[in-house]
Amino acid sequence: MVLGRFRNIFGGDSGEARAPAHRRSRLRVAEPHPVVYAVGDVHGCLDELKAAEERIAADPVRFDGPKLIVHLGDYVDRGPNSAGVIEYLANPPPHGIERVCLCGNHDDVMAAFVRDPVANENWLAMGGETTLKSYGIERHMLARVGRREGIRELVASAIPSRHLAFIDQLPVCLQVGQVVYVHAGLDPARSLEDQTDQDMMWIREPFLSSGPGIPVTVVHGHTPSTDITTGPGRIGIDTAACVTGKLSVLRVSGGVFTLL
């Protein structure tokens, strides 16, 4: 993830790994960016992820300056290769493209499970079993270990520490001019500065019906549909890639939003 051209807003240090319980960083582009490509929820679909970034690299529309990809979070769970997705995103993007990866609620809960599997066992029902399987851990292996520390050691030994570090340093929000990129949405009752990590990673209503409540356009994922959805001040691009095979990409340039 390239952060050199961005700066933090609302506190937080994007270069320092932190536990998910702490306030994650939020980013703002430090200079105008001619084009941004937002990518919806990946959910373990590595082939679709690679294909989406290839489509972006091959986009024939020409802009001055580098292309910027913003992934909207939820890289793990449900799909077949969460481990491969994290490995891919933890490495530099192809073709010299800049990339920012935001944190989704599934990514955040995965990191919490690694630290305390018993307290965060609900992650398994969210699709975590499929993620663990991609790291070589079957559910019966957790049952065989049995103890809190035993499960923690098993999981920590299977998931590379750099994968967890990648998740820990993911910001929750990127603002580029009057467009805000975030996993789930914004609470319309709060200012942008007062949004919580919980808001931005988990919210559905009243955001989906009412919009952000501030004069910005929010590009988000989190709420799956078979097609792009729109509402007041928002565009949702989670097209349930692990079910439909469709990982959506939205090009944003000069106030124009185009499905790639």
PDB file of C-alpha atoms in Angstrom:
ATOM      1  CA  MET A   1       0.000   0.000   0.000  1.00  0.00           C
ATOM      2  CA  VAL A   2       1.488   3.320  -1.087  1.00  0.00           C
ATOM      3  CA  LEU A   3       1.063   6.072   1.505  1.00  0.00           C
ATOM      4  CA  GLY A   4       3.716   8.587   0.461  1.00  0.00           C
ATOM      5  CA  ARG A   5       1.271  10.912  -1.268  1.00  0.00           C
ATOM      6  CA  PHE A   6      -1.333  10.815   1.483  1.00  0.00           C
ATOM      7  CA  ARG A   7      -1.611  12.266   4.921  1.00  0.00           C
ATOM      8  CA  ASN A   8      -3.547  11.228   7.999  1.00  0.00           C
ATOM      9  CA  ILE A   9      -6.607  13.081   9.196  1.00  0.00           C
ATOM     10  CA  PHE A  10      -8.463  12.822  12.503  1.00  0.00           C
ATOM     11  CA  GLY A  11      -5.425  11.274  14.256  1.00  0.00           C
ATOM     12  CA  GLY A  12      -3.657   7.951  13.958  1.00  0.00           C
ATOM     13  CA  ASP A  13      -0.338   6.936  12.440  1.00  0.00           C
ATOM     14  CA  SER A  14      -0.750   4.914   9.256  1.00  0.00           C
ATOM     15  CA  GLY A  15       2.787   3.572   9.472  1.00  0.00           C
ATOM     16  CA  GLU A  16       2.372   1.933  12.885  1.00  0.00           C
ATOM     17  CA  ALA A  17       0.734  -1.461  13.296  1.00  0.00           C
ATOM     18  CA  ARG A  18      -1.996  -1.367  15.913  1.00  0.00           C
ATOM     19  CA  ALA A  19      -4.491  -3.745  17.465  1.00  0.00           C
ATOM     20  CA  PRO A  20      -7.987  -3.567  15.970  1.00  0.00           C
ATOM     21  CA  ALA A  21      -9.349  -2.238  19.271  1.00  0.00           C
ATOM     22  CA  HIS A  22      -7.489   1.014  18.671  1.00  0.00           C
ATOM     23  CA  ARG A  23      -8.677   3.847  16.450  1.00  0.00           C
ATOM     24  CA  ARG A  24      -7.584   3.149  12.903  1.00  0.00           C
ATOM     25  CA  SER A  25      -6.144   5.862  10.686  1.00  0.00           C
ATOM     26  CA  ARG A  26      -8.078   7.840   8.096  1.00  0.00           C
ATOM     27  CA  LEU A  27      -6.392   9.251   5.000  1.00  0.00           C
ATOM     28  CA  ARG A  28      -6.826  12.234   2.736  1.00  0.00           C
ATOM     29  CA  VAL A  29      -5.108  12.661  -0.618  1.00  0.00           C
ATOM     30  CA  ALA A  30      -2.436  15.288  -0.151  1.00  0.00           C
ATOM     31  CA  GLU A  31      -2.864  16.550  -3.721  1.00  0.00           C
ATOM     32  CA  PRO A  32      -5.597  16.231  -6.359  1.00  0.00           C
ATOM     33  CA  HIS A  33      -5.734  12.835  -8.047  1.00  0.00           C
ATOM     34  CA  PRO A  34      -7.005  12.673 -11.635  1.00  0.00           C
ATOM     35  CA  VAL A  35      -8.510   9.198 -11.425  1.00  0.00           C
ATOM     36  CA  VAL A  36      -9.434   6.735  -8.695  1.00  0.00           C
ATOM     37  CA  TYR A  37     -10.577   3.144  -9.229  1.00  0.00           C
ATOM     38  CA  ALA A  38     -12.653   1.760  -6.355  1.00  0.00           C
ATOM     39  CA  VAL A  39     -12.858  -2.035  -6.026  1.00  0.00           C
ATOM     40  CA  GLY A  40     -15.630  -3.806  -4.126  1.00  0.00           C
ATOM     41  CA  ASP A  41     -15.488  -6.571  -1.511  1.00  0.00           C
ATOM     42  CA  VAL A  42     -13.077  -9.343  -2.537  1.00  0.00           C
ATOM     43  CA  HIS A  43     -13.931 -12.027   0.055  1.00  0.00           C
ATOM     44  CA  GLY A  44     -11.194 -14.489  -0.797  1.00  0.00           C
ATOM     45  CA  CYS A  45     -11.638 -14.322  -4.594  1.00  0.00           C
ATOM     46  CA  LEU A  46      -8.033 -14.047  -5.728  1.00  0.00           C
ATOM     47  CA  ASP A  47      -8.636 -14.690  -9.437  1.00  0.00           C
ATOM     48  CA  GLU A  48     -11.304 -11.991  -9.574  1.00  0.00           C
ATOM     49  CA  LEU A  49      -9.020  -9.588  -7.699  1.00  0.00           C
ATOM     50  CA  LYS A  50      -6.165 -10.065 -10.152  1.00  0.00           C
ATOM     51  CA  ALA A  51      -8.547  -9.715 -13.093  1.00  0.00           C
ATOM     52  CA  ALA A  52      -9.949  -6.455 -11.659  1.00  0.00           C
ATOM     53  CA  GLU A  53      -6.503  -4.911 -11.323  1.00  0.00           C
ATOM     54  CA  GLU A  54      -5.635  -6.061 -14.851  1.00  0.00           C
ATOM     55  CA  ARG A  55      -8.771  -4.294 -16.127  1.00  0.00           C
ATOM     56  CA  ILE A  56      -7.683  -1.151 -14.336  1.00  0.00           C
ATOM     57  CA  ALA A  57      -4.166  -1.334 -15.769  1.00  0.00           C
ATOM     58  CA  ALA A  58      -5.603  -1.818 -19.270  1.00  0.00           C
ATOM     59  CA  ASP A  59      -8.200   0.978 -19.005  1.00  0.00           C
ATOM     60  CA  PRO A  60      -7.653   2.912 -22.255  1.00  0.00           C
ATOM     61  CA  VAL A  61      -8.776   6.266 -20.843  1.00  0.00           C
ATOM     62  CA  ARG A  62      -5.698   8.446 -20.358  1.00  0.00           C
ATOM     63  CA  PHE A  63      -5.143  10.699 -17.355  1.00  0.00           C
ATOM     64  CA  ASP A  64      -2.207  12.787 -16.210  1.00  0.00           C
ATOM     65  CA  GLY A  65      -0.480  11.217 -13.234  1.00  0.00           C
ATOM     66  CA  PRO A  66      -0.598   7.718 -11.763  1.00  0.00           C
ATOM     67  CA  LYS A  67      -3.718   5.648 -11.375  1.00  0.00           C
ATOM     68  CA  LEU A  68      -4.928   5.072  -7.822  1.00  0.00           C
ATOM     69  CA  ILE A  69      -6.740   1.906  -6.754  1.00  0.00           C
ATOM     70  CA  VAL A  70      -8.808   1.972  -3.568  1.00  0.00           C
ATOM     71  CA  HIS A  71      -9.890  -1.421  -2.244  1.00  0.00           C
ATOM     72  CA  LEU A  72     -12.912  -1.069   0.045  1.00  0.00           C
ATOM     73  CA  GLY A  73     -12.147  -3.921   2.461  1.00  0.00           C
ATOM     74  CA  ASP A  74     -13.382  -7.433   3.269  1.00  0.00           C
ATOM     75  CA  TYR A  75     -10.486  -9.306   1.704  1.00  0.00           C
ATOM     76  CA  VAL A  76     -11.128 -12.469   3.719  1.00  0.00           C
ATOM     77  CA  ASP A  77     -13.917 -15.005   4.447  1.00  0.00           C
ATOM     78  CA  ARG A  78     -16.440 -16.883   2.300  1.00  0.00           C
ATOM     79  CA  GLY A  79     -14.343 -17.175  -0.876  1.00  0.00           C
ATOM     80  CA  PRO A  80     -11.749 -19.913  -1.479  1.00  0.00           C
ATOM     81  CA  ASN A  81      -8.401 -18.112  -1.117  1.00  0.00           C
ATOM     82  CA  SER A  82      -8.289 -15.461   1.590  1.00  0.00           C
ATOM     83  CA  ALA A  83      -4.637 -16.267   2.321  1.00  0.00           C
ATOM     84  CA  GLY A  84      -3.759 -15.691  -1.330  1.00  0.00           C
ATOM     85  CA  VAL A  85      -5.664 -12.397  -1.397  1.00  0.00           C
ATOM     86  CA  ILE A  86      -3.805 -11.037   1.632  1.00  0.00           C
ATOM     87  CA  GLU A  87      -0.467 -12.209   0.228  1.00  0.00           C
ATOM     88  CA  TYR A  88      -1.233 -10.498  -3.085  1.00  0.00           C
ATOM     89  CA  LEU A  89      -2.323  -7.200  -1.511  1.00  0.00           C
ATOM     90  CA  ALA A  90       0.578  -7.171   0.954  1.00  0.00           C
ATOM     91  CA  ASN A  91       2.944  -6.948  -2.016  1.00  0.00           C
ATOM     92  CA  PRO A  92       3.409  -3.910  -4.293  1.00  0.00           C
ATOM     93  CA  PRO A  93       0.730  -3.516  -6.965  1.00  0.00           C
ATOM     94  CA  PRO A  94       1.544  -4.339 -10.590  1.00  0.00           C
ATOM     95  CA  HIS A  95       2.181  -1.879 -13.402  1.00  0.00           C
ATOM     96  CA  GLY A  96       3.396   0.887 -11.072  1.00  0.00           C
ATOM     97  CA  ILE A  97      -0.179   1.668 -10.006  1.00  0.00           C
ATOM     98  CA  GLU A  98      -0.731   3.195  -6.569  1.00  0.00           C
ATOM     99  CA  ARG A  99      -2.968   1.257  -4.185  1.00  0.00           C
ATOM    100  CA  VAL A 100      -4.721   2.011  -0.912  1.00  0.00           C
ATOM    101  CA  CYS A 101      -6.456  -0.812   0.951  1.00  0.00           C
ATOM    102  CA  LEU A 102      -9.154   0.043   3.492  1.00  0.00           C
ATOM    103  CA  CYS A 103     -10.289  -2.154   6.362  1.00  0.00           C
ATOM    104  CA  GLY A 104     -13.570  -4.056   6.274  1.00  0.00           C
ATOM    105  CA  ASN A 105     -15.440  -5.532   9.213  1.00  0.00           C
ATOM    106  CA  HIS A 106     -14.446  -9.093   8.237  1.00  0.00           C
ATOM    107  CA  ASP A 107     -10.761  -8.143   8.175  1.00  0.00           C
ATOM    108  CA  ASP A 108     -11.047  -6.456  11.555  1.00  0.00           C
ATOM    109  CA  VAL A 109     -12.797  -9.421  13.195  1.00  0.00           C
ATOM    110  CA  MET A 110     -10.230 -11.836  11.723  1.00  0.00           C
ATOM    111  CA  ALA A 111      -7.419  -9.883  13.384  1.00  0.00           C
ATOM    112  CA  ALA A 112      -9.336  -9.893  16.670  1.00  0.00           C
ATOM    113  CA  PHE A 113      -9.832 -13.677  16.425  1.00  0.00           C
ATOM    114  CA  VAL A 114      -6.112 -14.284  15.962  1.00  0.00           C
ATOM    115  CA  ARG A 115      -5.448 -12.407  19.206  1.00  0.00           C
ATOM    116  CA  ASP A 116      -8.321 -13.936  21.211  1.00  0.00           C
ATOM    117  CA  PRO A 117     -10.072 -16.840  19.450  1.00  0.00           C
ATOM    118  CA  VAL A 118     -12.484 -17.587  22.294  1.00  0.00           C
ATOM    119  CA  ALA A 119     -13.788 -14.032  22.686  1.00  0.00           C
ATOM    120  CA  ASN A 120     -14.136 -13.656  18.909  1.00  0.00           C
ATOM    121  CA  GLU A 121     -15.427 -17.110  17.989  1.00  0.00           C
ATOM    122  CA  ASN A 122     -18.320 -15.510  16.088  1.00  0.00           C
ATOM    123  CA  TRP A 123     -15.846 -14.874  13.249  1.00  0.00           C
ATOM    124  CA  LEU A 124     -16.023 -18.567  12.315  1.00  0.00           C
ATOM    125  CA  ALA A 125     -19.722 -18.218  11.481  1.00  0.00           C
ATOM    126  CA  MET A 126     -19.003 -15.088   9.406  1.00  0.00           C
ATOM    127  CA  GLY A 127     -16.931 -17.125   6.950  1.00  0.00           C
ATOM    128  CA  GLY A 128     -13.834 -17.447   9.074  1.00  0.00           C
ATOM    129  CA  GLU A 129     -13.772 -21.228   8.719  1.00  0.00           C
ATOM    130  CA  THR A 130     -13.132 -20.814   4.997  1.00  0.00           C
ATOM    131  CA  THR A 131     -10.368 -18.326   5.702  1.00  0.00           C
ATOM    132  CA  LEU A 132      -8.683 -20.671   8.190  1.00  0.00           C
ATOM    133  CA  LYS A 133      -8.934 -23.475   5.644  1.00  0.00           C
ATOM    134  CA  SER A 134      -7.002 -21.332   3.157  1.00  0.00           C
ATOM    135  CA  TYR A 135      -4.215 -21.221   5.768  1.00  0.00           C
ATOM    136  CA  GLY A 136      -4.355 -24.997   6.251  1.00  0.00           C
ATOM    137  CA  ILE A 137      -6.481 -25.073   9.432  1.00  0.00           C
ATOM    138  CA  GLU A 138      -9.618 -27.221   9.532  1.00  0.00           C
ATOM    139  CA  ARG A 139     -12.344 -26.744  12.181  1.00  0.00           C
ATOM    140  CA  HIS A 140     -11.601 -30.130  13.760  1.00  0.00           C
ATOM    141  CA  MET A 141      -8.034 -28.972  14.413  1.00  0.00           C
ATOM    142  CA  LEU A 142      -9.371 -26.158  16.599  1.00  0.00           C
ATOM    143  CA  ALA A 143     -11.523 -28.613  18.533  1.00  0.00           C
ATOM    144  CA  ARG A 144      -8.591 -30.948  19.042  1.00  0.00           C
ATOM    145  CA  VAL A 145      -6.421 -28.191  20.529  1.00  0.00           C
ATOM    146  CA  GLY A 146      -9.267 -27.108  22.778  1.00  0.00           C
ATOM    147  CA  ARG A 147      -7.575 -24.521  25.002  1.00  0.00           C
ATOM    148  CA  ARG A 148      -7.589 -20.741  24.408  1.00  0.00           C
ATOM    149  CA  GLU A 149      -3.804 -20.561  24.288  1.00  0.00           C
ATOM    150  CA  GLY A 150      -3.605 -23.694  22.165  1.00  0.00           C
ATOM    151  CA  ILE A 151      -5.980 -22.289  19.568  1.00  0.00           C
ATOM    152  CA  ARG A 152      -4.157 -18.968  19.560  1.00  0.00           C
ATOM    153  CA  GLU A 153      -0.818 -20.703  19.022  1.00  0.00           C
ATOM    154  CA  LEU A 154      -2.209 -22.896  16.242  1.00  0.00           C
ATOM    155  CA  VAL A 155      -3.718 -19.945  14.391  1.00  0.00           C
ATOM    156  CA  ALA A 156      -0.676 -17.724  14.904  1.00  0.00           C
ATOM    157  CA  SER A 157       1.628 -20.440  13.599  1.00  0.00           C
ATOM    158  CA  ALA A 158      -0.410 -20.839  10.392  1.00  0.00           C
ATOM    159  CA  ILE A 159      -1.065 -17.184   9.535  1.00  0.00           C
ATOM    160  CA  PRO A 160       2.117 -15.283   8.595  1.00  0.00           C
ATOM    161  CA  SER A 161       2.818 -12.402  10.945  1.00  0.00           C
ATOM    162  CA  ARG A 162       3.122 -10.036   7.997  1.00  0.00           C
ATOM    163  CA  HIS A 163      -0.453 -10.893   6.960  1.00  0.00           C
ATOM    164  CA  LEU A 164      -1.685  -9.822  10.387  1.00  0.00           C
ATOM    165  CA  ALA A 165       0.528  -6.729  10.270  1.00  0.00           C
ATOM    166  CA  PHE A 166      -0.989  -5.844   6.889  1.00  0.00           C
ATOM    167  CA  ILE A 167      -4.509  -6.024   8.336  1.00  0.00           C
ATOM    168  CA  ASP A 168      -3.561  -4.109  11.474  1.00  0.00           C
ATOM    169  CA  GLN A 169      -2.321  -1.063   9.560  1.00  0.00           C
ATOM    170  CA  LEU A 170      -5.310  -0.778   7.214  1.00  0.00           C
ATOM    171  CA  PRO A 171      -7.035   2.614   7.455  1.00  0.00           C
ATOM    172  CA  VAL A 172     -10.821   2.878   7.532  1.00  0.00           C
ATOM    173  CA  CYS A 173     -11.389   5.883   5.317  1.00  0.00           C
ATOM    174  CA  LEU A 174      -9.905   7.739   2.345  1.00  0.00           C
ATOM    175  CA  GLN A 175     -11.134  11.163   1.279  1.00  0.00           C
ATOM    176  CA  VAL A 176     -10.316  12.493  -2.194  1.00  0.00           C
ATOM    177  CA  GLY A 177     -11.889  15.903  -2.618  1.00  0.00           C
ATOM    178  CA  GLN A 178     -15.639  15.515  -2.148  1.00  0.00           C
ATOM    179  CA  VAL A 179     -15.568  11.733  -2.493  1.00  0.00           C
ATOM    180  CA  VAL A 180     -15.188   9.534   0.591  1.00  0.00           C
ATOM    181  CA  TYR A 181     -14.177   5.888   0.204  1.00  0.00           C
ATOM    182  CA  VAL A 182     -15.093   3.639   3.109  1.00  0.00           C
ATOM    183  CA  HIS A 183     -16.075   0.019   3.643  1.00  0.00           C
ATOM    184  CA  ALA A 184     -19.639   0.307   4.982  1.00  0.00           C
ATOM    185  CA  GLY A 185     -20.723   3.949   5.055  1.00  0.00           C
ATOM    186  CA  LEU A 186     -21.117   6.947   7.351  1.00  0.00           C
ATOM    187  CA  ASP A 187     -23.506   7.690  10.188  1.00  0.00           C
ATOM    188  CA  PRO A 188     -25.637  10.612   8.901  1.00  0.00           C
ATOM    189  CA  ALA A 189     -26.006  11.893  12.472  1.00  0.00           C
ATOM    190  CA  ARG A 190     -22.248  12.548  12.808  1.00  0.00           C
ATOM    191  CA  SER A 191     -19.762  14.848  11.131  1.00  0.00           C
ATOM    192  CA  LEU A 192     -16.979  13.219   9.123  1.00  0.00           C
ATOM    193  CA  GLU A 193     -14.514  13.949  11.918  1.00  0.00           C
ATOM    194  CA  ASP A 194     -16.773  12.250  14.494  1.00  0.00           C
ATOM    195  CA  GLN A 195     -17.362   8.996  12.610  1.00  0.00           C
ATOM    196  CA  THR A 196     -16.252   5.941  14.570  1.00  0.00           C
ATOM    197  CA  ASP A 197     -14.435   2.909  13.199  1.00  0.00           C
ATOM    198  CA  GLN A 198     -17.607   0.935  14.013  1.00  0.00           C
ATOM    199  CA  ASP A 199     -19.652   3.318  11.863  1.00  0.00           C
ATOM    200  CA  MET A 200     -17.369   3.073   8.863  1.00  0.00           C
ATOM    201  CA  MET A 201     -16.849  -0.698   8.955  1.00  0.00           C
ATOM    202  CA  TRP A 202     -20.321  -1.921   9.971  1.00  0.00           C
ATOM    203  CA  ILE A 203     -23.139   0.582   9.328  1.00  0.00           C
ATOM    204  CA  ARG A 204     -26.089  -0.142   7.051  1.00  0.00           C
ATOM    205  CA  GLU A 205     -29.110   1.830   8.211  1.00  0.00           C
ATOM    206  CA  PRO A 206     -29.790   4.687   8.408  1.00  0.00           C
ATOM    207  CA  PHE A 207     -26.925   5.335   5.959  1.00  0.00           C
ATOM    208  CA  LEU A 208     -28.325   3.261   3.088  1.00  0.00           C
ATOM    209  CA  SER A 209     -31.667   5.096   3.170  1.00  0.00           C
ATOM    210  CA  SER A 210     -30.551   8.567   4.254  1.00  0.00           C
ATOM    211  CA  GLY A 211     -27.033   8.873   2.852  1.00  0.00           C
ATOM    212  CA  PRO A 212     -24.051  10.440   4.646  1.00  0.00           C
ATOM    213  CA  GLY A 213     -25.801  13.582   5.859  1.00  0.00           C
ATOM    214  CA  ILE A 214     -22.892  15.765   4.687  1.00  0.00           C
ATOM    215  CA  PRO A 215     -22.067  17.183   1.209  1.00  0.00           C
ATOM    216  CA  VAL A 216     -19.880  14.336  -0.038  1.00  0.00           C
ATOM    217  CA  THR A 217     -20.377  11.267  -2.212  1.00  0.00           C
ATOM    218  CA  VAL A 218     -19.591   8.029  -0.421  1.00  0.00           C
ATOM    219  CA  VAL A 219     -18.298   5.042  -2.405  1.00  0.00           C
ATOM    220  CA  HIS A 220     -18.718   1.920  -0.273  1.00  0.00           C
ATOM    221  CA  GLY A 221     -19.046  -1.840  -0.160  1.00  0.00           C
ATOM    222  CA  HIS A 222     -20.327  -4.049   2.708  1.00  0.00           C
ATOM    223  CA  THR A 223     -23.946  -4.406   1.581  1.00  0.00           C
ATOM    224  CA  PRO A 224     -23.994  -6.992  -1.228  1.00  0.00           C
ATOM    225  CA  SER A 225     -26.207  -6.844  -4.283  1.00  0.00           C
ATOM    226  CA  THR A 226     -26.145  -8.401  -7.716  1.00  0.00           C
ATOM    227  CA  ASP A 227     -25.479  -4.968  -9.210  1.00  0.00           C
ATOM    228  CA  ILE A 228     -24.235  -1.494  -8.292  1.00  0.00           C
ATOM    229  CA  THR A 229     -26.617   0.303  -5.918  1.00  0.00           C
ATOM    230  CA  THR A 230     -27.169   4.011  -5.415  1.00  0.00           C
ATOM    231  CA  GLY A 231     -28.873   6.174  -2.831  1.00  0.00           C
ATOM    232  CA  PRO A 232     -28.673   9.725  -1.505  1.00  0.00           C
ATOM    233  CA  GLY A 233     -25.013  10.700  -1.680  1.00  0.00           C
ATOM    234  CA  ARG A 234     -23.759   7.127  -2.013  1.00  0.00           C
ATOM    235  CA  ILE A 235     -22.730   4.416  -4.502  1.00  0.00           C
ATOM    236  CA  GLY A 236     -22.468   0.818  -3.308  1.00  0.00           C
ATOM    237  CA  ILE A 237     -20.199  -1.507  -5.282  1.00  0.00           C
ATOM    238  CA  ASP A 238     -20.259  -4.791  -3.338  1.00  0.00           C
ATOM    239  CA  THR A 239     -21.558  -7.185  -5.998  1.00  0.00           C
ATOM    240  CA  ALA A 240     -20.980 -10.357  -3.944  1.00  0.00           C
ATOM    241  CA  ALA A 241     -17.929 -11.575  -5.861  1.00  0.00           C
ATOM    242  CA  CYS A 242     -17.762 -14.876  -3.993  1.00  0.00           C
ATOM    243  CA  VAL A 243     -21.301 -15.722  -5.181  1.00  0.00           C
ATOM    244  CA  THR A 244     -21.672 -13.924  -8.512  1.00  0.00           C
ATOM    245  CA  GLY A 245     -18.048 -14.010  -9.667  1.00  0.00           C
ATOM    246  CA  LYS A 246     -18.387 -10.276 -10.351  1.00  0.00           C
ATOM    247  CA  LEU A 247     -15.892  -7.987  -8.612  1.00  0.00           C
ATOM    248  CA  SER A 248     -16.956  -4.473  -9.522  1.00  0.00           C
ATOM    249  CA  VAL A 249     -14.643  -1.575 -10.303  1.00  0.00           C
ATOM    250  CA  LEU A 250     -15.841   2.035 -10.303  1.00  0.00           C
ATOM    251  CA  ARG A 251     -13.763   4.708 -12.048  1.00  0.00           C
ATOM    252  CA  VAL A 252     -14.046   8.143 -10.431  1.00  0.00           C
ATOM    253  CA  SER A 253     -12.654  11.141 -12.309  1.00  0.00           C
ATOM    254  CA  GLY A 254     -13.696  14.766 -12.499  1.00  0.00           C
ATOM    255  CA  GLY A 255     -16.938  14.096 -10.665  1.00  0.00           C
ATOM    256  CA  VAL A 256     -17.912  11.372 -13.152  1.00  0.00           C
ATOM    257  CA  PHE A 257     -18.563   7.822 -11.891  1.00  0.00           C
ATOM    258  CA  THR A 258     -18.158   5.049 -14.467  1.00  0.00           C
ATOM    259  CA  LEU A 259     -18.437   1.296 -14.037  1.00  0.00           C
ATOM    260  CA  LEU A 260     -15.344  -0.267 -15.576  1.00  0.00           C
TER     261      LEU A 260
END
